[in-house]
Structures are given as C-alpha cells and as structure tokens.
mmCIF file of C-alpha atoms in Angstrom:
data_model
loop_
_atom_site.group_PDB
_atom_site.id
_atom_site.type_symbol
_atom_site.label_atom_id
_atom_site.label_comp_id
_atom_site.label_asym_id
_atom_site.label_seq_id
_atom_site.Cartn_x
_atom_site.Cartn_y
_atom_site.Cartn_z
ATOM 1 C CA LEU Y 1 -23.379 17.548 -75.891
ATOM 2 C CA PHE Y 2 -22.575 20.852 -74.204
ATOM 3 C CA GLU Y 3 -24.862 23.138 -76.194
ATOM 4 C CA GLN Y 4 -27.181 25.516 -74.378
ATOM 5 C CA ASN Y 5 -30.881 24.727 -74.530
ATOM 6 C CA THR Y 6 -31.961 27.437 -76.980
ATOM 7 C CA ASP Y 7 -34.458 27.702 -79.817
ATOM 8 C CA ILE Y 8 -31.565 27.538 -82.304
ATOM 9 C CA VAL Y 9 -30.311 24.258 -80.833
ATOM 10 C CA ARG Y 10 -33.815 22.804 -80.820
ATOM 11 C CA GLN Y 11 -34.334 23.826 -84.459
ATOM 12 C CA SER Y 12 -30.959 22.313 -85.396
ATOM 13 C CA LEU Y 13 -31.907 19.070 -83.652
ATOM 14 C CA TYR Y 14 -35.274 19.056 -85.438
ATOM 15 C CA ASP Y 15 -33.578 19.603 -88.814
ATOM 16 C CA LEU Y 16 -30.983 16.905 -88.088
ATOM 17 C CA ILE Y 17 -33.636 14.327 -87.176
ATOM 18 C CA MET Y 18 -35.678 15.130 -90.289
ATOM 19 C CA SER Y 19 -32.711 15.048 -92.698
ATOM 20 C CA SER Y 20 -31.176 11.901 -91.154
ATOM 21 C CA THR Y 21 -34.496 10.073 -91.333
ATOM 22 C CA LYS Y 22 -34.926 11.118 -94.947
ATOM 23 C CA LYS Y 23 -31.434 9.837 -95.782
ATOM 24 C CA TRP Y 24 -31.232 6.612 -93.733
ATOM 25 C CA LEU Y 25 -34.908 5.623 -93.435
ATOM 26 C CA PRO Y 26 -36.480 6.919 -96.660
ATOM 27 C CA TYR Y 27 -39.431 4.549 -96.287
ATOM 28 C CA LEU Y 28 -40.644 6.438 -93.179
ATOM 29 C CA ASN Y 29 -42.778 9.541 -93.015
ATOM 30 C CA ILE Y 30 -42.433 11.551 -89.826
ATOM 31 C CA THR Y 31 -45.920 12.761 -88.974
ATOM 32 C CA THR Y 32 -45.098 14.605 -85.750
ATOM 33 C CA LEU Y 33 -41.865 15.699 -84.147
ATOM 34 C CA GLU Y 34 -41.826 17.563 -80.856
ATOM 35 C CA ILE Y 35 -38.761 18.633 -78.927
ATOM 36 C CA ILE Y 36 -39.878 19.468 -75.409
ATOM 37 C CA THR Y 37 -37.831 21.206 -72.727
ATOM 38 C CA PHE Y 38 -38.403 22.019 -69.069
ATOM 39 C CA GLU Y 39 -40.156 25.211 -70.183
ATOM 40 C CA GLU Y 40 -42.993 23.139 -71.676
ATOM 41 C CA ASP Y 41 -42.889 20.180 -69.272
ATOM 42 C CA LYS Y 42 -42.526 20.938 -65.573
ATOM 43 C CA TYR Y 43 -41.394 17.357 -64.869
ATOM 44 C CA LEU Y 44 -38.168 17.801 -66.864
ATOM 45 C CA ASN Y 45 -34.972 19.176 -65.367
ATOM 46 C CA GLU Y 46 -33.285 22.171 -66.971
ATOM 47 C CA ASN Y 47 -30.693 19.906 -68.582
ATOM 48 C CA GLU Y 48 -33.182 17.392 -70.017
ATOM 49 C CA MET Y 49 -35.231 17.313 -73.155
ATOM 50 C CA LYS Y 50 -37.905 14.983 -74.461
ATOM 51 C CA ILE Y 51 -38.250 14.060 -78.129
ATOM 52 C CA LYS Y 52 -41.640 12.735 -79.242
ATOM 53 C CA MET Y 53 -41.958 11.445 -82.773
ATOM 54 C CA GLY Y 54 -44.831 9.909 -84.691
ATOM 55 C CA PHE Y 55 -44.109 8.093 -87.927
ATOM 56 C CA GLN Y 56 -45.672 5.855 -90.550
ATOM 57 C CA LEU Y 57 -44.565 3.727 -93.461
ATOM 58 C CA LEU Y 58 -44.814 5.497 -96.806
ATOM 59 C CA ASP Y 59 -46.019 2.341 -98.566
ATOM 60 C CA ASN Y 60 -48.589 1.563 -95.884
ATOM 61 C CA PRO Y 61 -49.835 4.659 -94.017
ATOM 62 C CA ASP Y 62 -52.001 2.455 -91.792
ATOM 63 C CA MET Y 63 -48.816 1.200 -90.122
ATOM 64 C CA PHE Y 64 -47.749 3.912 -87.711
ATOM 65 C CA ASP Y 65 -46.166 4.253 -84.303
ATOM 66 C CA THR Y 66 -44.795 6.790 -81.872
ATOM 67 C CA ILE Y 67 -41.614 6.953 -79.852
ATOM 68 C CA GLU Y 68 -40.607 9.088 -76.898
ATOM 69 C CA ILE Y 69 -36.966 9.627 -75.974
ATOM 70 C CA LEU Y 70 -35.730 11.326 -72.815
ATOM 71 C CA VAL Y 71 -32.347 12.972 -73.303
ATOM 72 C CA GLY Y 72 -30.369 13.995 -70.267
ATOM 73 C CA PRO Y 73 -27.945 12.922 -67.592
#
C-alpha cells in the first residue's frame, strides 16, 4: 500500500500476479502482463499504476480476453 513505485516493487507485483494465478486459477495462461506507471503513460499520476493482462484458457486457447486495472487513489 505504501511502497515506493520502483522497479523492484513492479517486479514483485508481476511475480505475485503470476504465482497467484498459477495457484488459484491453474486453468488460465497469462499471455501478456504489463505494469505501467506514469513514466510510461503520461495520463497517469505519480501515485497510480495500470495493470494490463491478457489471458487464455489452457484447454481452449481460442478463448482469450484482456483486462485493464487502474490502481491508485
């Protein structure tokens, strides 16, 4: 919650999303996972981050979707 927006925090968040998905949603394959900060997206505030994830079902790769989550105050 109060972590600084650093590469280490972003990598930890990436790892947490990947490991949690593997544990709790083992039928999903994450195809893309981007953690975007104000440095990459000028429309974000310094205390915001955007998570974009693409995923598909392992049993049916033709079924896929994407989600975008804005994290911030």
